[in-house]
């Protein structure tokens, strides 16, 4: 990794979105959309399946806003980074969040990212070998959890303490690109996610979450010919069978996806689902981030049995404009996961915008999902009941 020299001594630290780091939001009665949930565990409606859910997730769930010096250096690009999320357990307990997104960087030897610009995100943990969690190398490294294994361990501990919770979905975005900034500032790409890295990633997930708490492709596929066939015909597990578990999804480029599925077209033996295209054996969970332009497509995909994630807001544009059109389109699309940068109001941006389920709470039936009733669907090949003890 290399960077052009810059004079940075005079640049000052500013306030992130949602107020001070660690200070997240208005009093509980200020915005009903994110009031504390009362229905975040069962009992669930009979016959309701995992893909019938609609939940809210955070985008870049680990993120801590960079210092204002970066806004000066990187202008509009850095304005999109002006948000700070609460620690992961607080999001799960206090903000009704049930889906998380972690950007993952491969650092097999350790120390690759140890000198971030302005010291933003500097930590002794960066010297350790292993997968790191942050946004953009050097320029936007502020994070609530430096090591992926620590982030997953926090989720595992929370899951252990909240038996029967609505399944938690974690999307891991595998980062393989460098960064081109102003004035010739350049960050070289990190090591790619090769076969060894992807196997190591699976191992970290199983070791931290616990195999008996994972919703895996094998558990959903059962004896179906392919994972895609399972979700589009027989269906996903019922919520009563999936409660208390965690589901991991990889979002990555075509090369890493091909490597992950090599010899395992339906992700056999893998810990994660992956963003495989419709019509391929591993297709089950899809990322369609434009609910306005592709709302009809999202509805059709959900009706066919796929799970879909979309975004209610991007780059703080809707939040700064206090515009709810995209958010409302996301909910209406029936997407299973609605991702946001504002699970609580961003008061320092002067906006009342917030993204939460209209009824409050941490889950509801997707408006596209059928009302299956007690006898509304054939039985799914389901995982065993989640354990009440720790992972």
Coordinates of N, CA and C in Angstrom, one line a residue, residues 18-208:
X18 N -25.6 11.3 13.2 CA -26.2 10.8 14.4 C -25.6 11.4 15.7
X19 N -24.9 12.5 15.6 CA -24.3 13.2 16.7 C -22.9 12.6 17.1
X20 N -22.5 12.7 18.3 CA -21.2 12.2 18.7 C -21.1 10.7 18.5
X21 N -19.9 10.3 18.3 CA -19.7 8.8 18.2 C -20.2 8.2 19.5
X22 N -21.1 7.2 19.3 CA -21.7 6.5 20.5 C -23.0 7.2 20.9
X23 N -23.3 8.4 20.4 CA -24.6 9.0 20.8 C -25.5 8.9 19.6
X24 N -26.6 8.1 19.8 CA -27.4 7.7 18.6 C -28.8 8.0 18.8
X25 N -29.2 9.3 18.6 CA -30.6 9.5 18.4 C -31.3 10.3 19.4
X26 N -32.6 10.5 19.2 CA -33.5 11.3 20.0 C -34.1 10.4 21.1
X27 N -34.9 11.0 22.0 CA -35.6 10.2 23.0 C -36.5 9.2 22.3
X28 N -36.8 8.1 23.0 CA -37.5 7.0 22.4 C -38.9 7.3 21.8
X29 N -39.5 8.4 22.4 CA -40.9 8.7 21.9 C -40.8 9.8 20.8
X30 N -39.7 10.1 20.4 CA -39.6 11.2 19.4 C -40.0 10.7 18.0
X31 N -39.6 9.5 17.6 CA -39.9 9.0 16.3 C -40.4 7.6 16.4
X32 N -41.7 7.4 16.3 CA -42.3 6.1 16.5 C -41.7 5.0 15.7
X33 N -41.1 5.3 14.5 CA -40.6 4.3 13.6 C -39.5 3.5 14.2
X34 N -38.8 4.0 15.2 CA -37.7 3.2 15.8 C -37.9 3.0 17.3
X35 N -39.1 2.9 17.7 CA -39.4 2.6 19.2 C -38.9 1.2 19.5
X36 N -38.7 0.9 20.7 CA -38.2 -0.4 21.1 C -39.2 -1.5 20.7
X37 N -38.7 -2.6 20.2 CA -39.6 -3.7 19.7 C -40.2 -4.4 20.9
X38 N -41.4 -4.9 20.6 CA -42.1 -5.8 21.6 C -42.4 -7.2 21.0
X39 N -42.0 -7.4 19.7 CA -42.3 -8.6 19.1 C -41.1 -9.2 18.4
X40 N -40.0 -9.1 19.0 CA -38.7 -9.5 18.3 C -38.4 -11.0 18.5
X41 N -39.2 -11.7 19.2 CA -39.1 -13.1 19.3 C -40.5 -13.7 19.0
X42 N -40.6 -15.1 19.0 CA -41.8 -15.7 18.7 C -42.9 -15.5 19.8
X43 N -44.0 -16.1 19.7 CA -44.4 -17.1 18.6 C -44.7 -16.3 17.3
X44 N -44.3 -17.0 16.2 CA -44.5 -16.5 14.8 C -45.8 -17.1 14.2
X45 N -46.4 -16.4 13.3 CA -47.6 -16.9 12.7 C -47.3 -18.3 12.1
X46 N -48.2 -19.2 12.2 CA -48.0 -20.6 11.7 C -47.8 -20.6 10.2
X47 N -46.8 -21.3 9.7 CA -46.5 -21.4 8.3 C -45.7 -20.3 7.8
X48 N -45.4 -19.2 8.6 CA -44.6 -18.1 8.1 C -43.1 -18.6 7.9
X49 N -42.6 -18.2 6.8 CA -41.2 -18.7 6.4 C -40.2 -17.6 6.5
X50 N -39.0 -17.9 6.5 CA -37.9 -17.0 6.6 C -38.0 -15.9 5.5
X51 N -38.3 -16.3 4.3 CA -38.4 -15.3 3.2 C -39.7 -14.5 3.2
X52 N -40.6 -14.8 4.1 CA -41.8 -13.9 4.3 C -41.5 -12.7 5.1
X53 N -40.3 -12.7 5.8 CA -40.0 -11.5 6.6 C -39.6 -10.3 5.9
X54 N -39.9 -9.1 6.5 CA -39.3 -7.9 6.1 C -38.6 -7.3 7.3
X55 N -37.3 -7.0 7.2 CA -36.6 -6.4 8.4 C -35.7 -5.3 7.9
X56 N -35.3 -4.5 8.9 CA -34.4 -3.4 8.6 C -33.0 -3.7 8.9
X57 N -32.0 -3.3 8.1 CA -30.6 -3.5 8.3 C -29.8 -2.2 8.2
X58 N -28.6 -2.2 8.7 CA -27.8 -1.0 8.5 C -26.8 -1.3 7.4
X59 N -26.5 -0.3 6.7 CA -25.5 -0.3 5.6 C -24.1 0.1 6.3
X60 N -23.1 -0.7 6.0 CA -21.8 -0.5 6.6 C -22.0 -0.4 8.2
X61 N -22.4 -1.4 8.7 CA -22.9 -1.4 10.1 C -21.9 -1.1 11.2
X62 N -20.6 -1.2 10.8 CA -19.5 -0.9 11.7 C -19.0 0.5 11.7
X63 N -19.6 1.4 10.8 CA -18.9 2.6 10.3 C -18.8 3.7 11.4
X64 N -17.7 4.3 11.5 CA -17.5 5.5 12.3 C -17.0 6.6 11.3
X65 N -17.7 7.8 11.4 CA -17.4 8.9 10.4 C -16.0 9.4 10.5
X66 N -15.4 9.7 9.4 CA -14.0 10.2 9.4 C -13.9 11.7 9.8
X67 N -12.7 12.2 10.1 CA -12.6 13.6 10.5 C -12.9 14.5 9.4
X68 N -13.2 15.7 9.7 CA -13.6 16.7 8.7 C -12.5 17.0 7.7
X69 N -11.3 16.7 8.1 CA -10.1 16.9 7.2 C -10.3 16.1 5.9
X70 N -10.9 15.0 6.0 CA -11.2 14.2 4.8 C -12.2 14.8 3.9
X71 N -13.2 15.5 4.5 CA -14.2 16.2 3.7 C -13.5 17.3 2.9
X72 N -12.5 17.9 3.5 CA -11.8 18.9 2.8 C -11.0 18.3 1.6
X73 N -10.3 17.2 1.9 CA -9.5 16.6 0.9 C -10.3 15.9 -0.2
X74 N -11.3 15.2 0.2 CA -12.0 14.4 -0.8 C -13.4 14.9 -1.2
X75 N -13.7 16.1 -0.7 CA -14.9 16.8 -1.2 C -16.2 16.0 -1.1
X76 N -16.9 15.9 -2.2 CA -18.3 15.3 -2.2 C -18.1 13.8 -1.9
X77 N -17.1 13.2 -2.3 CA -17.0 11.7 -2.1 C -17.0 11.4 -0.6
X78 N -16.3 12.2 0.2 CA -16.3 12.0 1.7 C -17.6 12.4 2.4
X79 N -18.3 13.3 1.8 CA -19.6 13.7 2.4 C -20.5 12.5 2.6
X80 N -20.4 11.5 1.7 CA -21.2 10.3 1.8 C -20.8 9.4 3.0
X81 N -19.7 9.7 3.6 CA -19.2 8.9 4.7 C -19.5 9.5 6.1
X82 N -20.3 10.6 6.2 CA -20.5 11.3 7.4 C -21.6 10.7 8.3
X83 N -21.4 9.5 8.6 CA -22.4 8.8 9.5 C -21.6 7.8 10.4
X84 N -22.1 7.7 11.6 CA -21.6 6.7 12.6 C -22.7 5.8 13.1
X85 N -22.5 4.6 13.1 CA -23.4 3.6 13.7 C -23.1 3.3 15.1
X86 N -24.1 2.9 15.8 CA -23.9 2.4 17.2 C -23.2 1.1 17.2
X87 N -22.6 0.6 18.3 CA -22.0 -0.7 18.3 C -23.0 -1.8 17.9
X88 N -22.5 -2.9 17.4 CA -23.4 -3.9 16.8 C -24.5 -4.4 17.9
X89 N -24.1 -4.7 19.1 CA -25.1 -5.2 20.0 C -26.2 -4.1 20.3
X90 N -25.8 -2.8 20.3 CA -26.8 -1.8 20.6 C -27.7 -1.7 19.4
X91 N -27.3 -1.8 18.2 CA -28.2 -1.8 17.0 C -29.2 -3.0 17.2
X92 N -28.7 -4.1 17.6 CA -29.6 -5.3 17.7 C -30.6 -5.1 18.9
X93 N -30.2 -4.5 20.0 CA -31.0 -4.4 21.2 C -31.9 -3.2 21.2
X94 N -31.4 -2.1 20.7 CA -32.1 -0.8 20.8 C -32.7 -0.2 19.6
X95 N -32.2 -0.6 18.4 CA -32.6 0.0 17.2 C -33.4 -0.9 16.2
X96 N -33.8 -2.0 16.7 CA -34.6 -3.0 15.9 C -33.9 -3.5 14.7
X97 N -32.6 -3.4 14.6 CA -31.9 -3.9 13.5 C -31.8 -5.4 13.5
X98 N -32.0 -6.1 12.3 CA -31.9 -7.5 12.2 C -31.1 -7.9 11.0
X99 N -30.4 -7.0 10.3 CA -29.5 -7.3 9.3 C -28.3 -6.3 9.3
X100 N -27.1 -6.9 9.2 CA -25.9 -6.1 9.3 C -25.1 -6.3 8.0
X101 N -24.3 -5.3 7.8 CA -23.4 -5.4 6.6 C -21.9 -5.0 7.1
X102 N -21.0 -5.9 6.8 CA -19.6 -5.7 7.1 C -18.7 -5.8 5.9
X103 N -17.9 -4.8 5.6 CA -17.0 -4.8 4.6 C -15.7 -5.5 5.0
X104 N -15.3 -6.5 4.3 CA -14.2 -7.4 4.7 C -13.0 -7.2 3.8
X105 N -11.8 -7.0 4.4 CA -10.5 -6.9 3.7 C -9.6 -8.0 4.1
X106 N -9.0 -8.6 3.1 CA -8.1 -9.7 3.4 C -6.7 -9.2 3.8
X107 N -6.2 -9.6 4.9 CA -4.9 -9.2 5.4 C -4.2 -10.4 6.1
X108 N -3.7 -11.3 5.3 CA -3.3 -12.6 5.8 C -2.0 -12.5 6.7
X109 N -1.2 -11.5 6.4 CA 0.0 -11.4 7.2 C -0.1 -10.4 8.4
X110 N -1.1 -9.5 8.3 CA -1.3 -8.5 9.3 C -0.5 -7.2 9.0
X111 N -0.9 -6.1 9.4 CA -0.2 -4.8 9.2 C -0.4 -4.1 7.9
X112 N -1.2 -4.7 7.0 CA -1.3 -4.0 5.7 C -2.0 -2.7 5.8
X113 N -2.9 -2.5 6.7 CA -3.7 -1.3 6.8 C -3.3 -0.5 8.1
X114 N -2.1 -0.6 8.6 CA -1.8 -0.1 10.0 C -1.6 1.4 10.0
X115 N -1.5 2.1 8.9 CA -1.2 3.5 8.9 C -2.3 4.3 8.2
X116 N -3.5 4.4 8.7 CA -4.6 5.1 8.0 C -4.3 6.6 8.0
X117 N -4.8 7.2 7.0 CA -4.7 8.7 6.8 C -5.3 9.4 8.0
X118 N -4.6 10.4 8.5 CA -5.0 11.2 9.7 C -5.2 10.3 11.0
X119 N -4.7 9.1 10.9 CA -4.8 8.1 12.0 C -6.3 7.7 12.3
X120 N -7.2 7.9 11.3 CA -8.6 7.6 11.5 C -8.7 6.1 11.4
X121 N -9.1 5.5 12.5 CA -9.2 4.0 12.5 C -8.0 3.3 12.9
X122 N -7.0 4.0 13.4 CA -5.7 3.4 13.8 C -6.0 2.5 15.0
X123 N -5.3 1.3 15.0 CA -5.5 0.4 16.1 C -4.4 -0.6 16.1
X124 N -3.9 -1.0 17.3 CA -2.9 -2.1 17.3 C -3.4 -3.4 16.7
X125 N -4.8 -3.6 16.7 CA -5.3 -4.8 16.1 C -5.1 -4.9 14.6
X126 N -4.8 -3.8 14.0 CA -4.5 -3.8 12.6 C -3.2 -4.6 12.3
X127 N -2.3 -4.8 13.3 CA -1.1 -5.5 13.1 C -1.3 -7.0 13.1
X128 N -2.5 -7.5 13.6 CA -2.7 -8.9 13.6 C -3.1 -9.4 12.3
X129 N -2.7 -10.7 11.9 CA -3.2 -11.3 10.7 C -4.7 -11.6 10.8
X130 N -5.3 -11.6 9.7 CA -6.7 -11.9 9.6 C -7.6 -10.9 8.9
X131 N -8.8 -11.2 8.8 CA -9.8 -10.3 8.1 C -10.1 -9.1 8.9
X132 N -10.0 -7.9 8.2 CA -10.3 -6.6 8.8 C -11.7 -6.1 8.3
X133 N -12.3 -5.3 9.1 CA -13.6 -4.7 8.8 C -13.5 -3.2 8.8
X134 N -13.6 -2.6 7.7 CA -13.7 -1.1 7.5 C -14.2 -0.8 6.1
X135 N -14.3 0.5 5.8 CA -14.9 0.9 4.5 C -13.8 1.0 3.4
X136 N -13.0 2.1 3.4 CA -12.0 2.3 2.3 C -10.6 2.3 3.0
X137 N -9.7 1.6 2.4 CA -8.4 1.6 3.0 C -7.8 2.9 3.1
X138 N -7.2 3.2 4.3 CA -6.5 4.4 4.6 C -7.4 5.6 4.8
X139 N -8.3 5.9 3.9 CA -9.1 7.2 3.9 C -10.4 7.1 4.7
X140 N -10.9 5.9 4.9 CA -12.2 5.8 5.7 C -12.1 4.5 6.5
X141 N -11.3 4.4 7.4 CA -11.0 3.2 8.2 C -11.7 3.2 9.6
X142 N -12.5 4.2 9.9 CA -13.1 4.2 11.2 C -14.1 3.1 11.4
X143 N -14.0 2.3 12.4 CA -14.8 1.1 12.6 C -15.1 0.8 14.0
X144 N -16.2 0.2 14.3 CA -16.5 -0.3 15.6 C -15.9 -1.6 15.9
X145 N -15.4 -2.3 14.9 CA -14.8 -3.6 15.1 C -13.8 -3.9 14.0
X146 N -12.5 -3.8 14.4 CA -11.4 -3.9 13.5 C -11.3 -5.3 12.9
X147 N -11.5 -6.3 13.7 CA -11.3 -7.7 13.3 C -12.7 -8.4 13.0
X148 N -12.8 -9.0 11.9 CA -14.1 -9.7 11.6 C -14.5 -10.7 12.7
X149 N -13.5 -11.4 13.2 CA -13.8 -12.4 14.2 C -14.4 -11.8 15.4
X150 N -14.0 -10.6 15.8 CA -14.6 -9.9 16.9 C -16.0 -9.4 16.6
X151 N -16.2 -8.9 15.4 CA -17.6 -8.5 15.0 C -18.6 -9.7 15.1
X152 N -18.2 -10.8 14.5 CA -19.0 -12.0 14.6 C -19.2 -12.5 16.0
X153 N -18.2 -12.4 16.8 CA -18.3 -12.9 18.2 C -19.3 -12.0 18.9
X154 N -19.4 -10.7 18.6 CA -20.4 -9.8 19.3 C -21.8 -10.3 18.9
X155 N -22.0 -10.6 17.6 CA -23.3 -11.1 17.2 C -23.6 -12.4 17.9
X156 N -22.7 -13.3 17.9 CA -22.9 -14.6 18.5 C -23.2 -14.5 20.0
X157 N -22.6 -13.6 20.7 CA -22.9 -13.4 22.1 C -24.3 -12.9 22.3
X158 N -24.7 -11.9 21.5 CA -26.0 -11.3 21.5 C -27.0 -12.4 21.2
X159 N -26.8 -13.2 20.2 CA -27.7 -14.3 19.9 C -27.9 -15.3 21.0
X160 N -26.8 -15.6 21.7 CA -26.9 -16.5 22.8 C -27.7 -16.0 23.9
X161 N -27.7 -14.7 24.1 CA -28.4 -14.0 25.2 C -29.9 -13.7 24.9
X162 N -30.3 -13.9 23.6 CA -31.7 -13.6 23.2 C -32.3 -14.8 22.5
X163 N -32.5 -15.8 23.2 CA -33.0 -17.1 22.6 C -34.3 -16.8 21.8
X164 N -34.4 -17.5 20.7 CA -35.6 -17.3 19.9 C -35.8 -16.1 19.1
X165 N -34.7 -15.3 19.0 CA -34.8 -14.0 18.2 C -35.1 -14.3 16.7
X166 N -35.6 -13.2 16.1 CA -35.8 -13.2 14.6 C -34.4 -13.5 14.0
X167 N -34.2 -14.3 13.0 CA -32.9 -14.6 12.5 C -32.2 -13.3 12.1
X168 N -30.9 -13.3 12.4 CA -30.0 -12.2 12.0 C -29.3 -12.5 10.7
X169 N -29.4 -11.6 9.8 CA -28.7 -11.7 8.5 C -27.5 -10.8 8.5
X170 N -26.3 -11.4 8.1 CA -25.1 -10.6 8.0 C -24.6 -10.7 6.6
X171 N -24.5 -9.6 5.9 CA -23.9 -9.5 4.5 C -22.5 -9.1 4.6
X172 N -21.6 -9.9 4.1 CA -20.2 -9.6 4.1 C -19.8 -9.2 2.7
X173 N -19.4 -8.0 2.5 CA -19.0 -7.5 1.2 C -17.4 -7.6 1.1
X174 N -17.0 -8.5 0.2 CA -15.6 -8.7 0.1 C -14.9 -7.6 -0.7
X175 N -14.0 -6.9 -0.1 CA -13.4 -5.8 -0.8 C -12.0 -6.2 -1.4
X176 N -11.9 -5.9 -2.7 CA -10.7 -6.3 -3.4 C -10.0 -5.2 -4.2
X177 N -10.6 -4.0 -4.2 CA -10.1 -2.9 -5.0 C -9.3 -1.9 -4.2
X178 N -8.5 -1.1 -4.8 CA -7.7 -0.1 -4.2 C -8.6 1.2 -4.2
X179 N -7.9 2.4 -4.2 CA -8.6 3.6 -4.1 C -7.8 4.7 -4.8
X180 N -8.5 5.5 -5.6 CA -7.9 6.6 -6.4 C -8.5 7.9 -5.8
X181 N -7.6 8.7 -5.2 CA -8.1 9.9 -4.6 C -7.5 11.2 -5.3
X182 N -7.8 12.4 -4.8 CA -7.3 13.6 -5.4 C -5.8 13.7 -5.2
X183 N -5.2 14.5 -6.1 CA -3.8 14.8 -5.9 C -2.9 13.7 -6.1
X184 N -3.3 12.6 -6.8 CA -2.5 11.4 -7.0 C -2.5 10.5 -5.8
X185 N -3.3 10.7 -4.8 CA -3.4 9.8 -3.7 C -3.9 8.5 -4.1
X186 N -3.2 7.4 -3.8 CA -3.5 6.1 -4.3 C -3.3 5.0 -3.3
X187 N -4.2 4.1 -3.2 CA -4.1 2.9 -2.3 C -4.1 1.7 -3.2
X188 N -3.1 0.9 -3.1 CA -3.0 -0.3 -3.9 C -4.1 -1.3 -3.4
X189 N -4.6 -2.2 -4.3 CA -5.5 -3.2 -3.9 C -4.9 -4.2 -2.9
X190 N -5.8 -4.6 -1.9 CA -5.3 -5.7 -1.0 C -5.2 -7.0 -1.7
X191 N -4.7 -8.0 -1.0 CA -4.7 -9.4 -1.6 C -6.1 -9.8 -1.9
X192 N -6.3 -10.6 -3.0 CA -7.6 -11.0 -3.4 C -8.1 -12.2 -2.5
X193 N -9.4 -12.4 -2.6 CA -10.0 -13.5 -1.8 C -9.8 -14.8 -2.7
X194 N -8.7 -15.5 -2.5 CA -8.5 -16.7 -3.3 C -9.1 -17.9 -2.5
X195 N -8.9 -19.1 -3.0 CA -9.5 -20.3 -2.4 C -9.1 -20.4 -1.0
X196 N -7.9 -20.2 -0.6 CA -7.4 -20.3 0.8 C -8.1 -19.3 1.6
X197 N -8.2 -18.1 1.1 CA -8.9 -17.0 1.9 C -10.3 -17.3 2.2
X198 N -11.0 -17.8 1.1 CA -12.4 -18.1 1.3 C -12.7 -19.3 2.2
X199 N -11.8 -20.3 2.2 CA -11.9 -21.4 3.2 C -11.6 -20.9 4.6
X200 N -10.7 -20.0 4.7 CA -10.4 -19.4 6.0 C -11.6 -18.5 6.5
X201 N -12.2 -17.9 5.6 CA -13.4 -17.1 6.0 C -14.5 -18.0 6.5
X202 N -14.8 -19.1 5.8 CA -15.8 -20.0 6.3 C -15.4 -20.5 7.7
X203 N -14.1 -20.8 7.9 CA -13.7 -21.3 9.2 C -13.9 -20.3 10.3
X204 N -13.6 -19.0 10.1 CA -13.8 -18.0 11.1 C -15.3 -17.9 11.4
X205 N -16.2 -18.0 10.4 CA -17.6 -17.9 10.7 C -18.1 -19.0 11.5
X206 N -17.7 -20.3 11.2 CA -18.1 -21.4 12.0 C -17.5 -21.4 13.4
X207 N -16.3 -20.9 13.5 CA -15.7 -20.9 14.8 C -16.3 -19.9 15.8
X208 N -16.8 -18.7 15.2 CA -17.3 -17.7 16.0 C -18.8 -17.7 16.2

